Amino acid sequence: MWSASSEDPQLALQFSGRLPRGLCRVRFSISAGESVLRSTMYFDNGSGFSEACAARFSLRSGAYADALVYIPLSIRRIRFDPSEAQDQFQISNFSIESLGLWSTLKFILSERLSRGGVRRRLGARARTVLGMPLDPDYQRFQSTNEPRLEDIRDSVEAHIEKFSRKSVFSILMPTWNTPVDVLERAIGSVSMQVYPHWELCIADDASTDIATKACLQKWAEQEPRIHLQLLSSNCGISEATNQALHFAGGDFVCFLDHDDELSPLALYHFAAEIDRRPELELIYSDEDKIDAKGRRVEPHFKTAWNPELLHGQNYITHLAAYRTQTVRDLGGLRQSTDGSQDHDLALRFEAQSDGQKVRHVPVVLYHWRSLAGSTARTRDAKVYAHSAGEQALRDRFSIEPGTKVRSGELALTYRVDYALPEVAPRASIIIPTRDGYVHASRCIDSILSKTVYPDFEILLVNNQSRDAQTLRWLEHVNQNDTVRVIDFDAPFNYSAINNFAAEKARGSVLVLLNDDTEIISPDWLREMVSLAVRPDIGAVGAKLYYPEGSIQHAGVALGIGGVAGHTHWRFPKDDPGYLGRLKVRQAVSAVTGACLAVERQKFDAVGGLDAANLTIAFNDVDLCLKLSHQGWRNVWTPFAELYHFESISRGAEDTPEKVMRFNQEADWMKTRWGEKLNHDPYYHRCFSRTAQDMSLETLPLPYRPWEGRW
């Protein structure tokens, strides 16, 4: 049994003979306190250990890893990091076996192709050709985090009795030739609600199936809370829903598709939220799907209110409850958006809401039935839904001249090109550098040669450079009319340097940029400025890649590693991410200062970066949290792309002084922001706080309102 004294345990591997090279089979088992372990094998080929030359594994505690890994032929040392946590662990049956060509082919055919194909993960020099699945077992997650109804019913009913207000929910359900078996389950899921104050308003859209009508009439006769209207002509899903809305008498309306199901606790959770916050106008929950075998699969764990994400995809979907009068004031559903009518309604609501009266309930309360031809089964099955969603967005932004809408890279995703002011604001790009000719010259050249934005300046902050080549280059680049070299003659302090440059900036938008970056997309600056100048947005972050193409930054989530960490870290460049999130803009708690845009007036309003307490680390996270505290959202965009050549070695270059400084700044963040670091509104409570891959973990405190756990 080993004991890790830090969150970065490392084991140097020694071999009695020649080091393994080429295609190798790696096998081992680890048991530890963590439910899901992330292990990494690093290869030193003469340049030191780094993330660019590594193989990663993700497996459950006690599970057996069995993978093919390519080890560089120039290998000199191998290091194994068993986990990313300070914990006790035990390693069993560890082996690395070099394989010949024939053995490799035989292994792939006999052991992997039969399990559903080869999983590829590429690095700069090392490749995990075959690895362990990364997705945790959602079935196990359900059994761990969702209590049995029979165990909690009495507690829930007692809690309901204590509500000071018992809101009535009108569930709107249009039907049309619905198969009786799924219709029975849909209506049955409403009848089994633990919360009793509901009505089911069904508008049948002129079904021709006699069995469907008979089923509906049976339910209406035996349950007085079910109101049935049989329409004489077929009018489509939106108009049928509007007909149900006409005779809805509840305080809130919910939408239920005729072949889906509600959790028995769905309305209870919503009613509990309204009892706590009676001003709410919209409540929405997480959801999953029911496959052909009746299993719950593909969960969608959502973020808090996220307008930018809503502009890119309909992340709200089900279950959503709107205040009835609000829906009526918005004019109900629009027939012109059939197929994306729920997205259209959410967009019209978002256009007139500041988000203060919206609540996300972080529990799976809605189950889409995945039937052939449904959008739950395949998004390509209803192409018209994509067109309807695009039209809904065009209508939403018709009030903003110059804003354009286009299709996104993925199905049912969109890109909104927000309009700039009539006169484009000047952007001041602040780049600190010290003896950084190689990186800084590449960065400056890429900005000057690729950026298409019409008005920007570069403030190159020289922080005590001594290298002769760098000094000559600084003198040369200072001759460019777009570039100003200013000197900061004091020890390195990232926060102080940027604050110093911000005072000298002439632009109304500040762009903090590391000197070890390189521009990829020519419209990167327009994209970031167009977001930064929107009145409700604070800091804007870009999509950054490591040199070999994996993702370095796609937004920062609070709580990862104790303070904050990057989501989707090291995902492949073209990976869609969690439910397409790497392909759309979204609000996040923080973005990295390696490339960050913010309006100068907002930067000044929160006092800029904290030069006294955060000289190196977490100053960007702190800035973003100060901005959000003032009511501005921080946004990450995938449409501003850069390379980031930051050092990605782990541990080898650390010194006791650096470790002490980092720990001090981490402790300061924990003291300043406290519990906020444990409750990121944009990073679901079910996601791992030790990994950065959006994987699920068992919750220490499941969501249990009846026990006062919020």
XYZ file of C-alpha atoms in Angstrom:
710
model
C 0.000 0.000 0.000
C 1.389 3.390 -1.047
C 0.521 6.764 0.468
C 0.585 9.950 -1.643
C 1.619 13.027 0.338
C 0.610 15.418 -2.457
C -1.878 15.621 -5.329
C 0.843 14.704 -7.818
C 2.262 11.281 -6.810
C 5.023 10.065 -9.131
C 6.778 6.730 -9.522
C 10.002 6.349 -11.522
C 9.900 3.013 -13.369
C 13.095 0.965 -13.531
C 13.709 -2.059 -15.748
C 16.272 -4.820 -15.394
C 16.935 -4.908 -19.116
C 16.313 -2.733 -22.152
C 13.546 -0.134 -21.869
C 10.357 -1.093 -23.711
C 9.942 0.703 -27.036
C 7.468 0.915 -29.860
C 4.010 -0.603 -29.560
C 3.623 -2.029 -26.066
C 0.883 -3.643 -24.008
C 0.430 -1.908 -20.636
C -1.510 -3.654 -17.877
C -2.122 -2.718 -14.268
C -4.732 -2.391 -11.559
C -5.062 0.386 -8.951
C -7.232 0.438 -5.840
C -7.745 3.722 -3.978
C -10.331 5.841 -2.234
C -11.215 7.764 -5.394
C -14.078 6.187 -7.354
C -12.543 7.101 -10.729
C -8.764 7.276 -11.142
C -6.817 9.210 -13.770
C -3.383 7.722 -14.251
C -0.697 8.984 -16.624
C 2.479 7.413 -17.984
C 5.136 9.936 -19.048
C 7.981 9.279 -21.484
C 11.266 11.223 -21.455
C 12.968 11.063 -24.834
C 15.662 13.568 -23.890
C 13.489 16.665 -23.440
C 12.180 15.865 -19.983
C 8.768 14.643 -18.930
C 5.838 16.550 -20.412
C 2.125 16.193 -21.143
C 2.942 16.241 -24.848
C 4.566 12.822 -24.568
C 2.286 10.796 -22.338
C -0.402 8.120 -22.258
C -3.494 8.647 -20.107
C -5.787 6.109 -18.474
C -9.167 6.506 -16.775
C -10.567 3.593 -14.786
C -12.559 2.784 -11.717
C -10.813 1.963 -8.476
C -9.966 -1.737 -8.526
C -10.552 -2.085 -12.276
C -7.947 -3.548 -14.618
C -6.326 -1.359 -17.282
C -5.287 -3.082 -20.473
C -4.102 -0.851 -23.313
C -1.808 -0.650 -26.301
C 0.572 2.299 -25.991
C 3.174 3.612 -28.420
C 6.426 4.386 -26.564
C 8.968 6.577 -28.427
C 11.992 4.743 -29.807
C 14.231 7.423 -28.282
C 12.921 6.721 -24.768
C 15.296 7.375 -21.857
C 13.038 7.279 -18.783
C 9.459 6.327 -17.918
C 7.449 7.827 -15.075
C 4.076 6.658 -13.820
C 1.671 8.997 -11.992
C -0.958 6.691 -10.491
C -3.554 9.341 -9.586
C -4.308 13.046 -9.230
C -5.226 12.975 -5.547
C -3.583 12.819 -2.151
C -4.657 9.343 -1.127
C -3.580 5.816 -0.299
C -3.438 3.430 -3.229
C -2.325 -0.059 -4.159
C -0.936 -1.077 -7.552
C -1.210 -4.688 -8.704
C -0.096 -6.710 -11.730
C 1.822 -3.864 -13.356
C 3.504 -4.855 -16.618
C 4.756 -3.331 -19.885
C 5.279 -5.820 -22.700
C 6.790 -4.933 -26.073
C 4.780 -6.430 -28.950
C 5.790 -7.473 -32.418
C 3.703 -6.703 -35.488
C 1.949 -10.066 -35.576
C 1.142 -10.010 -31.863
C -0.227 -6.491 -32.215
C -2.582 -7.424 -35.029
C -3.713 -10.569 -33.226
C -4.386 -8.611 -30.024
C -6.454 -5.952 -31.820
C -8.568 -8.498 -33.665
C -9.157 -10.882 -30.783
C -9.638 -8.509 -27.861
C -10.768 -5.131 -29.150
C -12.702 -5.261 -32.389
C -15.266 -7.508 -30.725
C -15.867 -4.841 -28.075
C -16.972 -2.140 -30.471
C -13.901 -0.814 -32.229
C -10.575 0.806 -31.601
C -10.390 3.946 -29.452
C -7.693 6.366 -30.532
C -6.048 9.089 -28.475
C -3.185 10.934 -30.105
C -0.315 12.907 -28.622
C 2.777 14.603 -30.038
C 5.052 11.570 -29.767
C 3.115 9.027 -27.729
C -0.218 7.517 -28.678
C -2.619 5.456 -26.661
C -3.913 3.428 -29.587
C -6.264 1.385 -27.453
C -7.488 2.502 -24.049
C -10.176 2.159 -21.422
C -13.587 3.779 -21.911
C -13.765 7.181 -20.241
C -17.509 7.408 -19.531
C -18.574 6.249 -16.056
C -21.431 3.801 -15.703
C -24.608 5.894 -15.686
C -26.608 2.940 -14.408
C -24.382 2.796 -11.333
C -24.625 6.552 -10.974
C -28.434 6.313 -10.855
C -28.415 3.684 -8.126
C -25.946 5.698 -6.051
C -27.437 9.171 -6.365
C -31.166 8.607 -6.818
C -32.949 7.349 -3.680
C -35.733 4.801 -4.017
C -39.142 6.443 -3.977
C -40.501 4.063 -1.351
C -37.711 5.123 1.017
C -38.413 8.843 0.808
C -42.100 9.221 -0.060
C -43.178 9.928 3.521
C -40.456 12.560 3.942
C -41.328 14.227 0.645
C -45.055 14.317 1.421
C -44.332 15.790 4.849
C -42.187 18.449 3.196
C -44.978 19.307 0.755
C -47.372 19.865 3.648
C -45.015 22.543 4.998
C -45.042 24.578 1.752
C -46.408 28.079 2.305
C -47.598 28.100 -1.305
C -48.667 25.052 -3.271
C -48.370 26.065 -6.911
C -50.538 24.280 -9.459
C -48.811 22.941 -12.587
C -50.641 22.625 -15.896
C -48.863 19.997 -17.976
C -49.481 20.604 -21.680
C -49.355 17.518 -23.877
C -50.256 17.474 -27.579
C -50.905 13.994 -28.990
C -51.241 12.552 -32.457
C -51.578 8.859 -33.282
C -49.416 8.005 -30.296
C -48.705 4.279 -29.796
C -50.835 3.199 -26.857
C -48.006 1.569 -24.915
C -45.877 4.729 -24.768
C -48.935 6.959 -24.310
C -49.901 4.921 -21.258
C -46.427 5.391 -19.821
C -46.434 9.131 -20.512
C -49.790 9.770 -18.858
C -48.996 7.252 -16.132
C -45.832 9.180 -15.247
C -48.010 12.228 -14.576
C -50.545 10.297 -12.521
C -47.719 8.966 -10.310
C -46.432 12.415 -9.329
C -45.826 12.631 -5.586
C -46.762 16.317 -5.732
C -50.569 16.286 -6.098
C -51.339 19.808 -7.368
C -51.349 19.357 -11.120
C -53.585 19.096 -14.137
C -52.837 17.413 -17.444
C -54.160 19.373 -20.432
C -54.197 17.137 -23.505
C -54.961 18.437 -26.985
C -55.239 15.596 -29.466
C -54.265 16.870 -32.902
C -56.984 15.030 -34.877
C -55.584 11.523 -34.417
C -56.844 8.932 -36.897
C -55.785 6.018 -34.690
C -58.850 4.785 -32.814
C -56.695 3.133 -30.134
C -54.992 6.442 -29.341
C -58.319 8.218 -28.848
C -59.728 5.393 -26.769
C -56.709 5.488 -24.470
C -57.054 9.243 -24.019
C -60.770 9.062 -23.271
C -60.211 6.288 -20.734
C -57.717 8.372 -18.801
C -59.895 11.492 -18.942
C -62.850 9.570 -17.524
C -60.965 8.041 -14.607
C -58.773 11.015 -13.571
C -60.549 14.362 -12.955
C -57.252 16.274 -13.209
C -56.924 15.273 -16.873
C -58.609 17.630 -19.342
C -58.955 16.342 -22.899
C -59.726 18.295 -26.048
C -60.126 16.449 -29.365
C -59.253 18.817 -32.199
C -61.237 18.479 -35.416
C -58.351 19.196 -37.766
C -54.611 18.633 -37.647
C -52.783 21.884 -36.893
C -49.267 20.855 -35.774
C -47.490 20.575 -32.451
C -47.291 24.286 -31.607
C -50.921 25.105 -32.290
C -52.106 21.932 -30.546
C -50.053 22.947 -27.504
C -51.596 26.418 -27.656
C -55.044 24.822 -27.612
C -54.036 23.014 -24.410
C -52.722 26.313 -23.041
C -56.151 27.920 -23.544
C -57.776 25.739 -20.896
C -54.759 25.601 -18.514
C -55.644 26.933 -15.085
C -52.370 26.379 -13.218
C -49.820 28.877 -11.991
C -47.129 27.276 -14.162
C -47.191 25.334 -17.423
C -44.898 22.408 -18.252
C -44.479 20.695 -21.609
C -44.581 16.905 -21.964
C -44.163 15.130 -25.288
C -46.686 12.357 -25.800
C -44.049 9.587 -25.759
C -41.824 10.796 -22.900
C -41.950 10.367 -19.120
C -41.572 12.447 -15.977
C -39.752 11.393 -12.846
C -42.240 10.835 -9.969
C -40.476 13.681 -8.122
C -40.460 16.138 -11.031
C -43.236 18.477 -9.923
C -42.202 18.172 -6.274
C -38.726 19.512 -7.044
C -40.190 22.401 -9.023
C -42.775 23.205 -6.349
C -40.058 23.187 -3.681
C -38.069 25.744 -5.667
C -41.094 27.989 -6.102
C -41.886 27.743 -2.401
C -38.379 29.008 -1.665
C -38.386 31.646 -4.424
C -41.944 32.675 -5.310
C -40.707 35.233 -7.855
C -39.464 32.511 -10.252
C -40.725 32.599 -13.826
C -38.812 29.654 -15.292
C -37.531 26.415 -13.737
C -35.777 23.695 -15.741
C -34.161 20.358 -14.914
C -31.649 17.846 -16.242
C -32.808 15.035 -18.520
C -31.836 11.729 -20.075
C -33.164 9.278 -22.653
C -34.972 5.939 -22.512
C -33.581 3.506 -25.063
C -35.391 0.702 -26.890
C -34.741 -1.651 -23.957
C -36.229 0.739 -21.418
C -32.875 1.741 -19.940
C -32.106 5.300 -18.964
C -29.078 6.448 -20.924
C -27.293 9.582 -22.203
C -27.872 12.019 -19.342
C -27.731 15.744 -19.987
C -26.449 17.571 -16.921
C -27.017 21.260 -17.595
C -25.661 24.613 -16.528
C -27.360 27.453 -14.725
C -28.999 30.184 -16.813
C -26.705 30.543 -19.825
C -27.928 32.894 -22.594
C -24.839 32.475 -24.781
C -25.221 28.695 -24.697
C -28.924 29.071 -25.509
C -27.936 31.116 -28.567
C -25.794 28.182 -29.694
C -28.056 25.240 -28.821
C -31.309 24.501 -27.025
C -29.759 23.324 -23.801
C -32.929 23.909 -21.730
C -35.353 21.567 -23.575
C -37.052 19.449 -20.857
C -38.299 19.620 -18.189
C -39.171 23.319 -18.230
C -41.917 25.070 -16.292
C -42.850 28.655 -17.166
C -45.205 30.899 -15.253
C -48.472 30.568 -17.162
C -49.045 34.295 -17.558
C -45.513 34.720 -18.894
C -46.169 32.225 -21.689
C -49.452 33.918 -22.535
C -47.784 37.318 -22.570
C -45.208 35.921 -25.005
C -48.038 34.744 -27.275
C -47.685 31.019 -26.622
C -45.857 28.828 -29.107
C -45.318 29.913 -32.702
C -46.443 27.584 -35.462
C -43.670 28.866 -37.739
C -41.086 27.242 -35.453
C -42.612 23.744 -35.283
C -39.782 21.345 -34.506
C -37.921 23.907 -32.392
C -40.906 25.529 -30.728
C -39.457 25.013 -27.240
C -36.171 26.650 -28.278
C -38.086 29.563 -29.775
C -40.081 30.054 -26.577
C -36.913 29.988 -24.473
C -35.264 32.542 -26.776
C -38.226 34.910 -26.591
C -38.205 34.551 -22.826
C -34.442 35.174 -22.708
C -34.769 38.342 -24.786
C -36.878 39.989 -22.079
C -35.325 38.397 -18.967
C -32.238 39.216 -16.929
C -32.078 35.643 -15.638
C -32.731 36.596 -12.021
C -36.052 34.728 -11.982
C -34.728 31.498 -13.471
C -33.692 28.359 -11.570
C -31.950 25.217 -12.753
C -32.797 22.110 -10.708
C -29.703 19.846 -10.943
C -31.619 16.541 -11.051
C -32.696 14.322 -13.969
C -36.478 14.762 -13.965
C -37.386 14.161 -17.618
C -36.861 11.083 -19.776
C -36.976 11.364 -23.576
C -38.124 8.185 -25.249
C -35.644 7.366 -27.971
C -37.806 6.158 -30.845
C -36.830 5.765 -34.481
C -37.359 9.090 -36.231
C -37.403 11.220 -33.084
C -34.905 13.982 -32.320
C -34.055 12.074 -29.148
C -32.940 9.091 -31.258
C -31.162 10.960 -34.032
C -30.894 14.649 -34.604
C -30.600 14.124 -38.352
C -34.085 12.543 -38.369
C -35.763 15.943 -38.202
C -33.782 18.282 -40.371
C -36.601 20.781 -40.256
C -35.971 21.237 -36.524
C -32.559 22.729 -37.304
C -34.027 25.176 -39.819
C -36.751 26.143 -37.370
C -34.173 26.795 -34.660
C -32.127 28.954 -37.018
C -35.223 30.983 -37.875
C -36.075 31.363 -34.189
C -32.616 32.844 -33.590
C -32.960 35.218 -36.533
C -36.232 36.441 -35.108
C -34.653 36.796 -31.661
C -31.879 39.031 -33.014
C -33.957 40.994 -35.520
C -33.906 43.818 -32.952
C -30.099 44.027 -33.176
C -29.147 45.402 -36.620
C -25.955 43.896 -37.934
C -26.200 40.685 -35.916
C -26.233 37.594 -38.123
C -27.174 33.949 -37.505
C -25.754 30.903 -39.231
C -25.668 27.152 -38.750
C -23.139 25.694 -36.364
C -20.663 22.940 -37.053
C -22.896 20.308 -35.419
C -26.553 19.467 -35.977
C -28.907 21.699 -33.977
C -26.124 24.132 -33.107
C -25.871 27.709 -34.274
C -23.489 30.646 -34.388
C -24.637 34.193 -33.734
C -22.252 36.859 -35.036
C -23.020 39.726 -32.680
C -22.879 43.211 -34.193
C -20.109 45.626 -33.287
C -20.857 49.268 -32.494
C -21.044 51.519 -35.565
C -17.503 52.660 -34.817
C -15.424 49.635 -33.821
C -13.856 50.247 -30.390
C -10.094 50.254 -30.149
C -8.630 47.135 -28.575
C -5.428 47.400 -26.542
C -3.550 44.074 -26.618
C -1.271 43.821 -23.565
C 1.619 41.349 -23.886
C 4.182 41.042 -21.047
C 7.550 39.577 -22.023
C 10.966 38.996 -20.521
C 13.836 37.719 -22.662
C 11.156 36.073 -24.772
C 12.268 36.814 -28.311
C 11.442 33.369 -29.690
C 7.888 33.275 -28.359
C 7.079 36.978 -28.393
C 8.228 37.606 -31.960
C 6.086 34.725 -33.198
C 3.125 36.081 -31.232
C 3.490 39.659 -32.536
C 4.054 38.518 -36.125
C 0.913 36.384 -36.045
C -1.177 39.285 -34.719
C 0.104 41.751 -37.312
C -0.149 39.349 -40.246
C -3.467 37.639 -39.473
C -5.737 39.934 -37.467
C -8.484 41.541 -39.564
C -9.968 43.745 -36.819
C -9.809 47.411 -37.905
C -8.555 49.189 -34.780
C -6.073 47.782 -32.293
C -2.785 48.604 -30.611
C -0.201 46.299 -29.054
C 1.383 47.209 -25.727
C 4.488 45.062 -25.404
C 5.545 45.233 -21.753
C 9.277 44.644 -21.316
C 9.839 43.193 -17.846
C 13.589 43.577 -17.251
C 14.802 41.775 -20.365
C 18.587 41.203 -20.474
C 18.962 38.981 -23.541
C 20.717 40.915 -26.305
C 18.630 39.409 -29.113
C 15.418 40.249 -27.288
C 16.563 43.841 -26.677
C 17.448 44.320 -30.349
C 14.090 42.925 -31.386
C 12.213 45.164 -28.924
C 13.932 48.202 -30.380
C 13.037 47.068 -33.888
C 9.375 46.193 -33.240
C 8.857 49.484 -31.416
C 9.214 51.200 -34.795
C 5.892 49.662 -35.898
C 3.055 52.186 -35.559
C 0.774 49.501 -34.075
C 3.228 48.472 -31.360
C 4.349 50.369 -28.249
C 7.101 48.944 -26.056
C 6.808 50.048 -22.444
C 9.153 49.093 -19.621
C 8.106 47.575 -16.293
C 11.290 47.699 -14.235
C 10.341 45.552 -11.244
C 10.341 41.840 -10.341
C 7.839 39.748 -12.244
C 4.275 40.209 -10.999
C 1.731 39.250 -13.635
C -1.068 41.250 -12.041
C 1.028 44.381 -11.534
C 2.399 44.262 -15.081
C -1.046 44.103 -16.671
C -2.482 46.764 -14.369
C 0.456 49.003 -15.251
C -0.120 48.526 -18.977
C -3.882 48.978 -18.649
C -3.306 52.482 -17.266
C -1.336 53.366 -20.402
C -3.755 51.726 -22.857
C -5.644 53.929 -25.303
C -8.344 51.433 -26.152
C -11.740 50.912 -24.535
C -11.270 47.130 -24.668
C -8.310 45.460 -22.969
C -6.959 42.150 -24.261
C -4.564 40.317 -21.939
C -2.391 38.018 -24.037
C 0.566 35.790 -23.170
C 3.667 36.161 -25.304
C 3.752 32.394 -25.916
C 0.575 32.389 -28.017
C 0.023 32.406 -31.760
C -3.085 33.534 -33.636
C -4.954 30.941 -35.705
C -8.283 32.543 -36.677
C -8.030 35.958 -38.401
C -11.305 37.183 -36.856
C -10.265 36.228 -33.298
C -10.197 39.845 -32.118
C -13.511 40.823 -33.687
C -15.116 37.796 -32.049
C -13.780 38.651 -28.606
C -14.484 42.389 -28.809
C -18.040 41.853 -30.096
C -18.731 39.833 -26.945
C -16.805 42.025 -24.510
C -18.757 45.174 -25.417
C -22.148 43.579 -24.736
C -23.523 45.223 -21.602
C -24.086 42.009 -19.619
C -20.740 40.336 -20.395
C -17.563 40.677 -18.347
C -14.474 38.746 -19.436
C -14.218 36.809 -22.699
C -11.893 33.839 -23.193
C -10.613 32.079 -26.301
C -10.095 28.479 -27.356
C -6.426 27.636 -26.868
C -4.530 24.622 -28.175
C -1.255 23.026 -27.270
C 1.195 22.903 -30.209
C 0.216 19.330 -31.130
C -3.447 20.282 -31.284
C -5.025 19.146 -28.026
C -7.098 21.614 -26.025
C -5.364 23.713 -23.383
C -8.269 26.031 -22.520
C -12.017 25.794 -23.097
C -13.215 27.641 -20.012
C -12.420 27.421 -16.314
C -14.577 25.624 -13.737
C -14.449 26.331 -10.041
C -13.565 23.588 -7.580
C -11.415 21.465 -9.883
C -8.220 20.704 -7.996
C -9.406 22.707 -5.016
C -9.638 26.163 -6.617
C -10.214 26.028 -10.381
C -9.243 24.043 -13.469
C -9.765 23.893 -17.204
C -12.641 21.806 -18.553
C -12.133 19.505 -21.570
C -8.386 19.714 -20.928
C -6.301 17.742 -23.439
C -9.331 16.780 -25.531
C -8.511 16.445 -29.256
C -8.784 19.678 -31.233
C -11.879 18.675 -33.206
C -13.686 16.870 -30.384
C -17.295 18.121 -29.987
C -16.946 17.992 -26.205
C -19.674 17.302 -23.685
C -22.901 17.365 -25.739
C -21.336 19.680 -28.306
C -20.130 22.236 -25.767
C -16.717 22.654 -27.457
C -18.445 23.962 -30.575
C -20.646 26.705 -29.099
C -20.193 29.811 -26.958
C -21.220 29.627 -23.330
C -21.073 31.466 -20.040
C -18.454 30.064 -17.660
C -17.271 31.064 -14.220
C -13.830 32.096 -15.440
C -11.478 32.176 -18.415
C -7.710 32.122 -18.586
C -5.678 35.322 -18.647
C -3.528 33.820 -21.397
C -6.068 35.364 -23.786
C -8.753 37.442 -22.099
C -10.761 40.430 -23.343
C -12.673 42.826 -21.101
C -13.988 46.351 -21.439
C -11.710 48.811 -19.706
C -14.528 50.352 -17.685
C -15.476 46.934 -16.288
C -11.834 46.075 -15.567
C -11.455 49.353 -13.665
C -14.788 48.909 -11.866
C -13.512 45.784 -10.092
C -10.028 47.125 -9.420
C -8.205 45.174 -12.134
C -5.986 42.260 -11.181
C -4.970 41.680 -7.552
C -1.281 42.548 -7.531
C -0.978 42.314 -3.749
C -2.228 38.767 -3.190
C -2.105 37.038 -6.588
C 1.182 37.786 -8.285
C 1.310 34.654 -10.481
C -1.580 32.210 -10.130
C -5.378 32.544 -10.078
C -5.392 36.291 -10.763
C -7.472 35.695 -13.890
C -9.966 33.535 -11.969
C -10.185 36.180 -9.253
C -10.808 38.896 -11.859
C -13.605 36.861 -13.416
C -15.216 36.196 -10.051
C -15.112 39.918 -9.243
C -16.791 40.644 -12.578
C -19.521 38.063 -11.973
C -20.027 39.443 -8.462
C -20.911 42.762 -10.125
C -23.479 41.055 -12.339
C -21.482 40.449 -15.536
C -21.253 37.006 -17.135
C -17.903 35.647 -18.285
C -18.043 33.943 -21.675
C -15.861 31.437 -23.503
C -15.928 31.265 -27.281
C -14.636 28.524 -29.594
C -14.522 31.007 -32.491
C -11.338 32.752 -31.337
C -8.590 30.150 -31.755
C -4.936 30.410 -30.775
C -2.008 28.157 -30.050
C -0.565 28.393 -26.545
C 3.034 27.244 -26.178
C 3.020 27.286 -22.377
C 5.316 24.899 -20.525
C 3.282 21.760 -19.887
C 5.846 19.762 -17.909
C 4.666 18.522 -14.547
C 6.819 18.658 -11.467
C 10.269 18.555 -13.071
C 10.828 22.325 -12.965
C 9.050 23.014 -9.653
C 11.035 24.442 -6.789
C 10.076 24.592 -3.098
C 9.703 28.361 -3.463
C 7.310 28.037 -6.400
C 5.276 25.377 -4.646
C 5.029 27.534 -1.510
C 3.952 30.586 -3.523
C 1.351 28.590 -5.442
C -0.076 27.103 -2.253
C -0.235 30.521 -0.626
C -2.173 31.967 -3.539
C -4.475 28.946 -3.617
C -5.150 29.358 0.100
C -5.857 33.042 -0.423
C -8.433 32.217 -3.105
C -10.119 29.728 -0.775
C -10.241 32.319 1.977
C -11.546 35.100 -0.267
C -14.164 33.140 -2.207
C -14.958 30.345 0.240
C -17.940 28.168 -0.638
C -18.342 29.816 -4.043
C -15.470 27.645 -5.242
C -17.567 24.563 -4.432
C -20.670 25.705 -6.295
C -19.879 26.585 -9.880
C -23.233 27.413 -11.548
C -21.901 26.476 -14.991
C -20.177 23.209 -14.035
C -22.637 20.594 -12.831
C -22.407 19.338 -9.285
C -22.234 15.764 -10.634
C -19.019 16.411 -12.608
C -15.647 15.399 -11.237
C -13.628 17.894 -9.194
C -10.442 15.875 -9.632
C -10.567 15.325 -13.397
C -11.134 17.840 -16.179
C -13.069 15.630 -18.602
C -16.690 16.270 -17.480
C -16.873 12.721 -16.126
C -19.426 11.832 -13.450
C -18.645 11.096 -9.848
C -20.671 9.869 -6.890
C -22.073 12.797 -4.953
C -21.222 13.090 -1.264
C -24.548 14.905 -0.733
C -27.242 14.044 -3.302
C -29.832 16.712 -4.010
C -32.422 16.166 -1.243
C -34.707 19.194 -0.656
C -36.796 17.271 1.886
C -33.720 17.219 4.116
C -32.831 20.851 3.536
C -29.855 20.059 1.293
C -29.686 22.655 -1.415
